[in-house]
CSV table of C-alpha atoms and ligand atoms in Angstrom, one decimal:
chain,number,residue,atom,x,y,z
K,394,MET,CA,9.8,0.1,-14.9
K,395,PRO,CA,6.6,1.9,-13.8
K,396,ALA,CA,5.2,1.6,-10.3
K,397,SER,CA,2.4,-1.0,-9.8
K,398,PRO,CA,-0.6,-0.1,-11.9
K,399,SER,CA,-2.9,-1.2,-9.0
K,400,PRO,CA,-1.4,0.2,-5.8
K,401,PRO,CA,-2.8,-1.2,-2.6
K,402,VAL,CA,-5.5,0.7,-0.7
K,403,ARG,CA,-4.5,1.5,2.9
K,404,GLY,CA,-7.2,1.8,5.5
K,405,GLY,CA,-5.4,4.5,7.5
K,406,PRO,CA,-2.3,5.2,9.5
K,407,ASP,CA,0.0,2.2,9.8
K,408,ALA,CA,0.2,0.5,13.2
K,409,CYS,CA,3.9,-0.2,13.2
K,410,PRO,CA,5.2,-0.3,16.7
K,411,GLY,CA,8.1,1.9,17.9
K,412,ALA,CA,10.0,2.6,21.1
K,413,LEU,CA,7.2,4.9,22.3
K,414,GLN,CA,4.2,3.4,20.5
K,415,LEU,CA,4.1,-0.1,21.9
K,416,HIS,CA,2.2,-2.9,20.3
K,417,GLN,CA,0.0,-5.0,22.5
K,418,ALA,CA,0.9,-8.6,21.7
K,419,ALA,CA,-0.3,-11.8,23.3
K,420,ASP,CA,2.8,-12.1,25.4
K,421,GLY,CA,2.8,-8.4,26.6
K,422,HIS,CA,3.8,-5.2,24.9
K,423,LEU,CA,6.3,-5.1,22.1
K,424,ALA,CA,8.7,-2.2,21.5
K,425,ARG,CA,10.6,-1.8,18.2
K,426,ILE,CA,13.8,0.2,18.5
K,427,ARG,CA,15.1,1.6,15.3
K,428,CYS,CA,18.8,1.1,14.7
K,429,PRO,CA,19.6,3.0,11.5
K,430,GLY,CA,22.0,0.9,9.4
K,431,GLY,CA,21.8,-1.8,12.1
K,432,LEU,CA,24.6,0.2,13.7
K,433,LEU,CA,25.0,-0.1,17.5
K,434,THR,CA,27.8,0.8,19.9
K,435,ALA,CA,28.7,-1.7,22.6
K,436,GLY,CA,27.1,0.6,25.1
K,437,GLN,CA,23.8,0.7,23.2
K,438,LEU,CA,23.7,-3.1,22.9
K,439,THR,CA,24.4,-3.4,26.6
K,440,ALA,CA,21.6,-0.9,27.4
K,441,LEU,CA,19.2,-2.9,25.2
K,442,ALA,CA,20.3,-6.2,26.9
K,443,ALA,CA,19.6,-4.6,30.3
K,444,ALA,CA,16.2,-3.3,29.2
K,445,ALA,CA,15.3,-6.8,27.8
K,446,ARG,CA,16.4,-8.4,31.1
K,447,GLU,CA,14.8,-5.9,33.5
K,448,LEU,CA,11.7,-4.7,31.5
K,449,GLY,CA,11.1,-7.4,28.9
K,450,ASP,CA,11.2,-11.1,28.5
K,451,GLY,CA,15.0,-11.3,28.5
K,452,ARG,CA,15.5,-11.5,24.7
K,453,LEU,CA,16.3,-9.1,21.8
K,454,GLU,CA,14.6,-9.9,18.5
K,455,LEU,CA,16.4,-8.9,15.4
K,456,THR,CA,14.2,-7.8,12.5
K,457,SER,CA,14.5,-7.9,8.7
K,458,ARG,CA,15.1,-4.1,8.8
K,459,ALA,CA,18.0,-4.6,11.2
K,460,ASN,CA,16.1,-3.2,14.1
K,461,VAL,CA,15.7,-4.6,17.6
K,462,GLN,CA,12.4,-5.7,19.3
K,463,LEU,CA,11.8,-6.2,23.0
K,464,ARG,CA,8.8,-8.4,23.9
K,465,GLY,CA,6.9,-8.9,27.1
K,466,VAL,CA,7.2,-5.3,28.2
K,467,ASP,CA,4.8,-4.3,30.9
K,468,VAL,CA,2.9,-1.2,29.8
K,469,ASP,CA,3.8,0.5,33.1
K,470,ALA,CA,7.5,0.2,32.2
K,471,ALA,CA,7.0,2.1,28.9
K,472,GLU,CA,8.2,5.4,30.4
K,473,ALA,CA,11.3,3.8,32.0
K,474,LEU,CA,12.1,2.1,28.7
K,475,ALA,CA,11.9,5.4,26.8
K,476,GLY,CA,14.1,7.0,29.3
K,477,ARG,CA,16.7,4.3,29.0
K,478,LEU,CA,16.6,4.4,25.2
K,479,SER,CA,17.0,8.2,25.2
K,480,ALA,CA,20.0,8.0,27.5
K,481,ALA,CA,21.6,5.5,25.2
K,482,GLY,CA,21.1,7.7,22.1
K,483,LEU,CA,18.6,5.3,20.6
K,484,LEU,CA,15.7,7.8,20.6
K,485,PRO,CA,17.2,11.1,19.3
K,486,THR,CA,13.9,12.8,18.5
K,487,PRO,CA,10.7,11.3,19.8
K,488,GLY,CA,8.6,12.5,16.8
K,489,HIS,CA,10.8,10.5,14.4
K,490,ASP,CA,10.9,7.4,16.5
K,491,ARG,CA,9.1,5.1,13.9
K,492,VAL,CA,10.5,6.7,10.7
K,493,ARG,CA,14.2,6.1,11.1
K,494,ASN,CA,14.1,3.0,9.0
K,495,ILE,CA,17.5,2.9,7.2
K,496,LEU,CA,19.3,-0.2,5.9
K,497,GLY,CA,23.0,0.0,5.4
K,498,SER,CA,25.2,-2.7,3.8
K,499,PRO,CA,26.5,-4.4,6.9
K,500,LEU,CA,29.7,-5.8,5.4
K,501,ALA,CA,30.8,-2.5,3.9
K,502,GLY,CA,34.5,-2.0,4.6
K,503,VAL,CA,34.7,-5.4,6.2
K,504,ASP,CA,35.0,-7.6,3.2
K,505,ASN,CA,35.6,-4.9,0.6
K,506,VAL,CA,36.8,-1.3,0.1
K,507,PRO,CA,33.6,0.5,-0.8
K,508,ASP,CA,33.3,3.7,-2.9
K,509,TRP,CA,31.9,5.5,0.1
K,510,ASN,CA,31.6,5.2,3.8
K,511,VAL,CA,28.2,3.5,4.3
K,512,ALA,CA,28.1,4.0,8.1
K,513,ALA,CA,28.9,7.7,7.8
K,514,GLN,CA,26.2,8.1,5.1
K,515,VAL,CA,23.7,6.3,7.3
K,516,ARG,CA,24.4,8.5,10.2
K,517,ALA,CA,24.2,11.6,8.0
K,518,LEU,CA,20.9,10.4,6.6
K,519,ASP,CA,19.5,9.7,10.0
K,520,ALA,CA,20.4,13.2,11.2
K,521,ALA,CA,18.9,14.8,8.1
K,522,ILE,CA,15.6,12.8,8.6
K,523,CYS,CA,15.4,13.9,12.2
K,524,ALA,CA,16.1,17.5,11.3
K,525,GLN,CA,12.9,17.6,9.1
K,526,PRO,CA,9.7,18.0,11.1
K,527,GLN,CA,7.5,17.1,8.1
K,528,LEU,CA,9.2,13.7,7.9
K,529,THR,CA,7.4,12.7,11.1
K,530,ARG,CA,4.5,12.1,8.7
K,531,LEU,CA,6.2,9.2,7.0
K,532,SER,CA,4.7,5.9,7.8
K,533,GLY,CA,6.6,3.5,10.0
K,534,ARG,CA,7.0,1.3,7.0
K,535,PHE,CA,8.8,3.8,4.7
K,536,LEU,CA,12.3,2.5,4.1
K,537,PHE,CA,15.6,4.1,3.2
K,538,ALA,CA,18.7,2.2,2.2
K,539,VAL,CA,22.4,3.1,1.8
K,540,ASP,CA,24.2,0.4,-0.3
K,541,ASP,CA,27.9,-0.1,-0.7
K,542,GLY,CA,27.4,-1.1,-4.4
K,543,ARG,CA,26.9,-4.9,-3.9
K,544,GLY,CA,23.1,-4.5,-3.9
K,545,ASP,CA,22.3,-6.2,-0.6
K,546,THR,CA,20.1,-3.4,0.7
K,547,ILE,CA,18.8,-2.1,-2.7
K,548,SER,CA,17.4,-5.6,-3.2
K,549,ALA,CA,15.0,-5.0,-0.3
K,550,ARG,CA,13.3,-2.5,-2.6
K,551,PRO,CA,13.5,0.4,-0.2
K,552,ASP,CA,11.3,3.5,-0.9
K,553,VAL,CA,14.5,5.5,-1.4
K,554,GLY,CA,17.8,3.7,-2.0
K,555,LEU,CA,21.3,5.1,-2.6
K,556,LEU,CA,23.6,2.9,-4.7
K,557,PRO,CA,27.1,4.2,-5.7
K,558,GLY,CA,28.1,3.3,-9.2
K,559,THR,CA,31.5,2.9,-10.8
K,560,ASP,CA,31.1,6.3,-12.6
K,561,GLY,CA,31.4,8.2,-9.3
K,562,LEU,CA,27.7,8.9,-9.2
K,563,VAL,CA,25.0,7.6,-6.9
K,564,VAL,CA,21.8,6.0,-8.3
K,565,VAL,CA,18.8,7.3,-6.3
K,566,ALA,CA,16.3,4.4,-6.7
K,567,LEU,CA,12.6,4.6,-5.8
K,568,ALA,CA,11.0,1.4,-4.6
K,569,GLY,CA,14.0,-0.6,-5.9
K,570,VAL,CA,13.8,0.8,-9.4
K,571,ASP,CA,16.3,2.9,-11.2
K,572,HIS,CA,14.3,5.8,-12.7
K,573,GLY,CA,17.5,7.5,-13.9
K,574,LEU,CA,18.1,9.9,-10.9
K,575,ARG,CA,21.8,10.5,-10.4
K,576,THR,CA,23.7,12.6,-7.9
K,577,GLY,CA,27.1,13.0,-6.4
K,578,HIS,CA,28.3,11.3,-3.1
K,579,SER,CA,28.1,14.6,-1.1
K,580,ASP,CA,24.6,15.4,-2.3
K,581,ALA,CA,23.1,11.9,-1.9
K,582,VAL,CA,21.6,12.4,1.6
K,583,ARG,CA,20.0,15.7,0.7
K,584,VAL,CA,18.5,14.1,-2.4
K,585,ALA,CA,17.1,11.1,-0.4
K,586,VAL,CA,15.4,13.5,2.0
K,587,ALA,CA,14.0,15.4,-1.0
K,588,VAL,CA,12.4,12.2,-2.3
K,589,ALA,CA,10.9,11.6,1.2
K,590,ARG,CA,9.7,15.2,1.4
K,591,GLY,CA,8.0,14.8,-2.1
K,592,PHE,CA,6.2,11.7,-0.7
K,593,VAL,CA,4.9,13.4,2.4
K,594,ALA,CA,3.8,16.4,0.3
K,595,ASP,CA,0.9,14.2,-0.8
K,596,GLN,CA,-2.0,14.7,1.6
K,597,ARG,CA,-2.7,10.9,1.5
K,598,ALA,CA,0.7,10.4,3.3
K,599,VAL,CA,-0.6,12.6,6.1
K,600,ASP,CA,-4.0,10.8,6.1
K,601,GLY,CA,-2.2,7.5,6.3
K,602,THR,CA,-3.8,6.1,3.1
K,603,ILE,CA,-0.4,5.8,1.4
K,604,TRP,CA,2.5,4.3,3.3
K,605,ARG,CA,5.1,3.5,0.7
K,606,VAL,CA,6.3,4.7,-2.8
K,607,GLY,CA,4.8,1.4,-4.1
K,608,ASP,CA,1.4,2.8,-3.1
K,609,LEU,CA,1.7,5.5,-5.7
K,610,THR,CA,0.7,5.3,-9.4
K,611,ALA,CA,3.4,5.5,-12.1
K,612,ALA,CA,2.3,9.1,-12.8
K,613,GLU,CA,2.7,10.1,-9.2
K,614,VAL,CA,6.1,8.6,-8.9
K,615,ALA,CA,7.1,10.4,-12.1
K,616,ARG,CA,6.0,13.7,-10.6
K,617,ILE,CA,8.2,13.2,-7.5
K,618,ILE,CA,11.1,12.3,-9.8
K,619,ALA,CA,10.6,15.4,-11.9
K,620,ARG,CA,10.6,17.6,-8.8
K,621,VAL,CA,13.7,16.0,-7.3
K,622,ALA,CA,15.5,16.2,-10.7
K,623,THR,CA,15.4,20.0,-10.3
K,624,GLU,CA,17.4,19.9,-7.1
K,625,PRO,CA,20.9,21.2,-7.3
K,626,GLY,CA,23.4,18.5,-8.2
K,627,VAL,CA,20.8,16.1,-9.5
K,628,HIS,CA,20.2,14.9,-13.1
K,629,GLN,CA,18.2,12.2,-14.8
K,630,VAL,CA,19.9,9.9,-17.3
K,631,PRO,CA,18.1,8.5,-20.3
K,632,THR,CA,16.4,5.1,-20.1
K,633,ALA,CA,19.3,3.4,-22.0
K,634,HIS,CA,21.7,4.3,-19.1
K,635,ARG,CA,19.5,3.0,-16.3
K,636,ARG,CA,20.6,-0.1,-14.4
K,637,PRO,CA,18.6,-3.2,-13.6
K,638,LEU,CA,18.8,-3.4,-9.8
K,639,PRO,CA,19.4,-6.7,-7.9
K,640,ARG,CA,16.3,-8.5,-6.6
K,641,HIS,CA,18.1,-11.0,-4.4
K,642,ILE,CA,21.6,-11.2,-3.0
K,643,PRO,CA,22.5,-14.5,-1.3
K,644,GLU,CA,23.1,-14.3,2.4
K,645,PRO,CA,26.8,-14.0,3.2
K,646,SER,CA,28.6,-16.7,5.2
K,647,VAL,CA,29.5,-16.6,8.8
K,648,GLY,CA,32.8,-16.9,10.7
K,649,VAL,CA,36.1,-15.0,11.0
K,650,LEU,CA,36.9,-12.6,8.1
K,651,ARG,CA,40.2,-11.0,7.3
K,652,ARG,CA,39.5,-7.4,6.4
K,653,PRO,CA,41.3,-5.6,3.5
K,654,ASP,CA,43.3,-3.6,6.1
K,655,GLY,CA,44.6,-6.8,7.7
K,656,ASP,CA,42.4,-6.7,10.9
K,657,HIS,CA,39.7,-9.3,11.6
K,658,ALA,CA,36.0,-9.2,11.7
K,659,LEU,CA,33.4,-11.7,12.9
K,660,VAL,CA,30.0,-12.6,11.4
K,661,LEU,CA,27.6,-14.5,13.5
K,662,ALA,CA,24.2,-15.9,12.7
K,663,VAL,CA,21.6,-15.7,15.5
K,664,PRO,CA,19.2,-18.7,15.5
K,665,LEU,CA,15.8,-17.5,14.5
K,666,GLY,CA,17.0,-13.9,15.1
K,667,ARG,CA,16.6,-14.1,18.9
K,668,LEU,CA,19.5,-13.0,21.2
K,669,THR,CA,19.4,-13.6,24.9
K,670,ALA,CA,20.5,-10.7,27.0
K,671,GLY,CA,23.6,-12.7,28.0
K,672,GLN,CA,24.5,-13.3,24.4
K,673,ALA,CA,24.1,-9.5,23.7
K,674,ASP,CA,26.4,-8.7,26.6
K,675,LEU,CA,29.0,-11.0,25.3
K,676,LEU,CA,28.8,-9.5,21.8
K,677,ALA,CA,29.2,-6.0,23.3
K,678,ALA,CA,32.3,-7.2,25.2
K,679,ALA,CA,33.8,-8.5,21.9
K,680,SER,CA,33.6,-5.4,19.9
K,681,PRO,CA,33.0,-1.6,20.5
K,682,GLN,CA,30.9,-1.4,17.3
K,683,LEU,CA,28.3,-3.8,16.0
K,684,ARG,CA,26.1,-4.1,13.0
K,685,ILE,CA,22.8,-6.0,12.8
K,686,THR,CA,22.1,-7.3,9.4
K,687,PRO,CA,18.7,-7.5,7.5
K,688,TRP,CA,19.2,-11.3,7.5
K,689,ARG,CA,19.3,-11.2,11.3
K,690,ALA,CA,23.0,-11.8,11.8
K,691,VAL,CA,25.5,-9.7,13.7
K,692,VAL,CA,28.7,-8.3,12.3
K,693,LEU,CA,31.5,-7.3,14.6
K,694,PRO,CA,33.5,-5.1,12.2
K,695,THR,CA,36.8,-5.2,14.1
K,696,VAL,CA,37.7,-7.9,16.7
K,697,ILE,CA,40.9,-8.4,18.5
K,698,ASP,CA,41.7,-12.1,18.9
K,699,ALA,CA,38.8,-13.1,16.6
K,700,PRO,CA,39.2,-16.9,16.8
K,701,ASP,CA,39.0,-16.8,20.6
K,702,TRP,CA,35.9,-14.7,20.5
K,703,ALA,CA,34.4,-16.9,17.8
K,704,GLY,CA,34.8,-19.9,20.2
K,705,ARG,CA,33.3,-18.1,23.2
K,706,LEU,CA,30.3,-16.8,21.2
K,707,ARG,CA,29.8,-20.2,19.6
K,708,THR,CA,29.7,-21.8,23.1
K,709,ALA,CA,27.1,-19.2,24.0
K,710,GLY,CA,24.8,-20.4,21.2
K,711,LEU,CA,25.7,-18.1,18.3
K,712,VAL,CA,26.6,-19.6,14.9
K,713,THR,CA,30.0,-19.2,13.4
K,714,ASP,CA,30.1,-22.4,11.3
K,715,PRO,CA,29.4,-21.8,7.6
K,716,GLY,CA,27.8,-25.3,7.4
K,717,SER,CA,25.3,-24.7,10.2
K,718,PRO,CA,21.7,-25.8,9.5
K,719,TRP,CA,20.6,-22.5,11.0
K,720,LEU,CA,21.8,-20.3,8.2
K,721,GLY,CA,19.0,-18.9,6.1
K,722,VAL,CA,16.3,-19.9,8.6
K,723,THR,CA,13.9,-17.3,9.9
K,724,ALA,CA,10.5,-17.3,11.6
K,725,CYS,CA,7.8,-14.9,12.6
K,726,ALA,CA,6.8,-14.6,16.3
K,727,GLY,CA,4.2,-17.3,16.2
K,728,ARG,CA,2.6,-18.6,19.4
K,729,PRO,CA,2.6,-17.6,22.2
K,730,GLY,CA,3.5,-14.1,21.1
K,731,CYS,CA,1.0,-13.7,18.4
K,732,LEU,CA,-2.7,-14.5,18.7
K,733,ARG,CA,-3.1,-14.9,15.0
K,734,SER,CA,-0.6,-17.7,14.9
K,735,ARG,CA,-1.9,-21.3,14.3
K,736,ALA,CA,1.3,-22.8,15.8
K,737,ASP,CA,4.4,-22.3,17.8
K,738,VAL,CA,6.4,-21.9,14.6
K,739,ARG,CA,9.7,-21.2,16.4
K,740,ALA,CA,9.5,-24.5,18.3
K,741,ASP,CA,8.6,-26.4,15.1
K,742,ALA,CA,11.4,-24.6,13.1
K,743,THR,CA,13.8,-25.5,15.9
K,744,ALA,CA,12.7,-29.2,15.7
K,745,ALA,CA,13.2,-29.2,11.9
K,746,HIS,CA,16.5,-27.3,11.7
K,747,GLY,CA,18.1,-27.8,15.0
K,748,ASP,CA,18.8,-31.5,14.7
K,749,ARG,CA,22.2,-31.8,13.0
K,750,SER,CA,21.7,-35.4,12.2
K,751,ASP,CA,18.7,-34.7,10.0
K,752,PRO,CA,18.4,-31.0,9.3
K,753,ALA,CA,15.9,-29.5,7.0
K,754,GLY,CA,18.5,-28.8,4.3
K,755,VAL,CA,20.5,-25.9,3.0
K,756,GLY,CA,20.0,-23.7,-0.1
K,757,LEU,CA,17.1,-21.2,-0.5
K,758,PRO,CA,16.2,-19.2,2.6
K,759,VAL,CA,13.3,-20.5,4.5
K,760,HIS,CA,10.8,-18.5,6.6
K,761,TRP,CA,8.3,-20.0,9.0
K,762,ILE,CA,5.1,-18.2,9.6
K,763,GLY,CA,2.0,-18.7,11.7
K,764,CYS,CA,-0.5,-17.2,9.3
K,765,GLU,CA,-0.8,-15.8,5.8
K,766,ARG,CA,0.3,-12.3,6.9
K,767,GLY,CA,3.8,-13.5,6.6
K,768,CYS,CA,5.5,-11.0,8.9
K,769,GLY,CA,9.2,-10.6,8.3
K,770,THR,CA,9.3,-12.6,5.0
K,771,PRO,CA,12.7,-11.9,3.4
K,772,THR,CA,12.7,-10.4,-0.1
K,773,GLY,CA,13.7,-12.5,-3.0
K,774,ARG,CA,13.2,-16.2,-3.5
K,775,VAL,CA,12.3,-17.9,-0.2
K,776,VAL,CA,10.6,-21.1,0.9
K,777,ARG,CA,7.5,-20.2,3.0
K,778,VAL,CA,6.5,-22.7,5.7
K,779,LEU,CA,3.0,-21.7,6.7
K,780,ALA,CA,1.1,-23.1,9.7
K,781,THR,CA,-2.3,-24.4,8.7
K,782,GLY,CA,-3.6,-25.5,12.1
K,783,ASP,CA,-3.2,-29.2,11.3
K,784,GLY,CA,0.3,-29.1,9.9
K,785,TYR,CA,2.3,-26.9,7.5
K,786,GLN,CA,2.1,-25.8,3.9
K,787,VAL,CA,5.6,-25.8,2.3
K,788,ASP,CA,5.6,-23.4,-0.6
K,789,ALA,CA,8.6,-22.6,-2.8
K,790,THR,CA,8.5,-20.2,-5.8
K,791,GLY,CA,7.9,-22.2,-9.0
K,792,ARG,CA,6.8,-25.4,-7.2
K,793,SER,CA,3.5,-26.8,-6.1
K,794,ALA,CA,2.8,-26.3,-2.4
K,795,VAL,CA,2.7,-29.5,-0.3
K,796,HIS,CA,0.9,-30.0,3.0
K,797,VAL,CA,2.7,-32.0,5.7
K,798,LEU,CA,2.4,-32.8,9.4
K,799,PRO,CA,5.1,-31.7,11.8
K,800,GLY,CA,7.9,-34.3,12.2
K,801,ALA,CA,10.4,-36.0,9.9
K,802,ALA,CA,8.1,-35.5,6.8
K,803,LEU,CA,8.1,-31.8,7.4
K,804,ALA,CA,11.9,-31.5,7.6
K,805,ALA,CA,12.1,-33.6,4.4
K,806,ALA,CA,9.6,-31.4,2.6
K,807,VAL,CA,11.5,-28.2,3.6
K,808,ARG,CA,14.8,-29.8,2.6
K,809,THR,CA,13.4,-30.6,-0.9
K,810,ALA,CA,11.9,-27.2,-1.3
K,811,ARG,CA,15.2,-25.4,-0.4
K,812,GLU,CA,17.0,-27.2,-3.3
K,813,GLU,CA,17.4,-25.0,-6.3
K,814,PRO,CA,15.2,-26.4,-9.1
R,68,SF4,S1,2.9,-13.9,10.3
R,68,SF4,FE1,0.9,-14.1,11.4
R,68,SF4,S2,1.3,-15.4,13.1
R,68,SF4,FE2,3.3,-14.6,12.4
R,68,SF4,S3,3.7,-12.8,13.6
R,68,SF4,FE3,2.7,-12.2,11.7
R,68,SF4,S4,0.5,-12.1,12.2
R,68,SF4,FE4,1.5,-13.3,13.8
């Protein structure tokens, strides 16, 4: 499938926040800390919790790219924050702060035996990106993904995605499309970096007038592919052998999982993707390694005495019940954090979904937004609940949008929209 025939026109360098380049929001400065693959050690999560408590508003926001945001940071605390992140290994090379955007299948090795070690590939890719000075030119929106084969990260249409196939080869997809590039497991990281280098070779990437592979014409994408296909260990298969790649993978359930090796893991949903510092500390105590997911949950890959920890974390406000009304529910910052917002969307989402006696349904994912910009909207089919200033517009793919006031009618409209047609 060719790239979009009408790529968007960018006005200049993207303004994505980072750990060093803070964004001034209505509730103070916002720092976005990249966590490649969503991978964190307990020590790193504890450091983030301490930073949130002492330098921010006491919460950690999980993003759709499995990163962490701190809000309400005083600009005078920026240097102290950078020092803490550096000491925790969360800021390996300052120049690459905003470009270490890597998704990794969070349940790899937890509910399956994957063809390759996703966490190891993510770490290798992160190190390879940080070793390339020219990749500091990537925009903060350029996205890599390492999939375990199930399609949960490829479906986010990353600019460069690695997907192992059953034939022992890795599909190197661009913007979520299989253009026929194949390589071996041991070459995949090098090839992903070669694609990114091909992208930043374009002067417009340096000028900031292209941010993502989707900003290129089909001919420009084809030129990058042709160049990468000449790399050692890479070949291009004919069109007939190319794979349709998944567009949407349903959000996995939550709770205690028995791993293939007999140990136990724990998957927890985080209501509206916001962890308190106390919840983060408790998660860090439960497991030495943690994985944030692109659907804003947390995976504890190995937990000793998982049922006991599930109970403690549930008591602390995290979700382990597969029937919880919080599953599949996300929201942008809304008021008071964002001046653009027409409503406190988190409060309205909490009112609609938090009441177990009349929750706003289950089914399709739902994303609440304060304006048309739609920050953090999940990929795939999703119900958008857009603040209009005098209520909400509830919009599901393939259905007419309805306009409703907050209250029981809103919860009912969301419930109907979430049902599969
Ligand atoms: S969607 Fe609009 S209101 Fe929500 S965070 Fe983005 S810009 Fe702000």
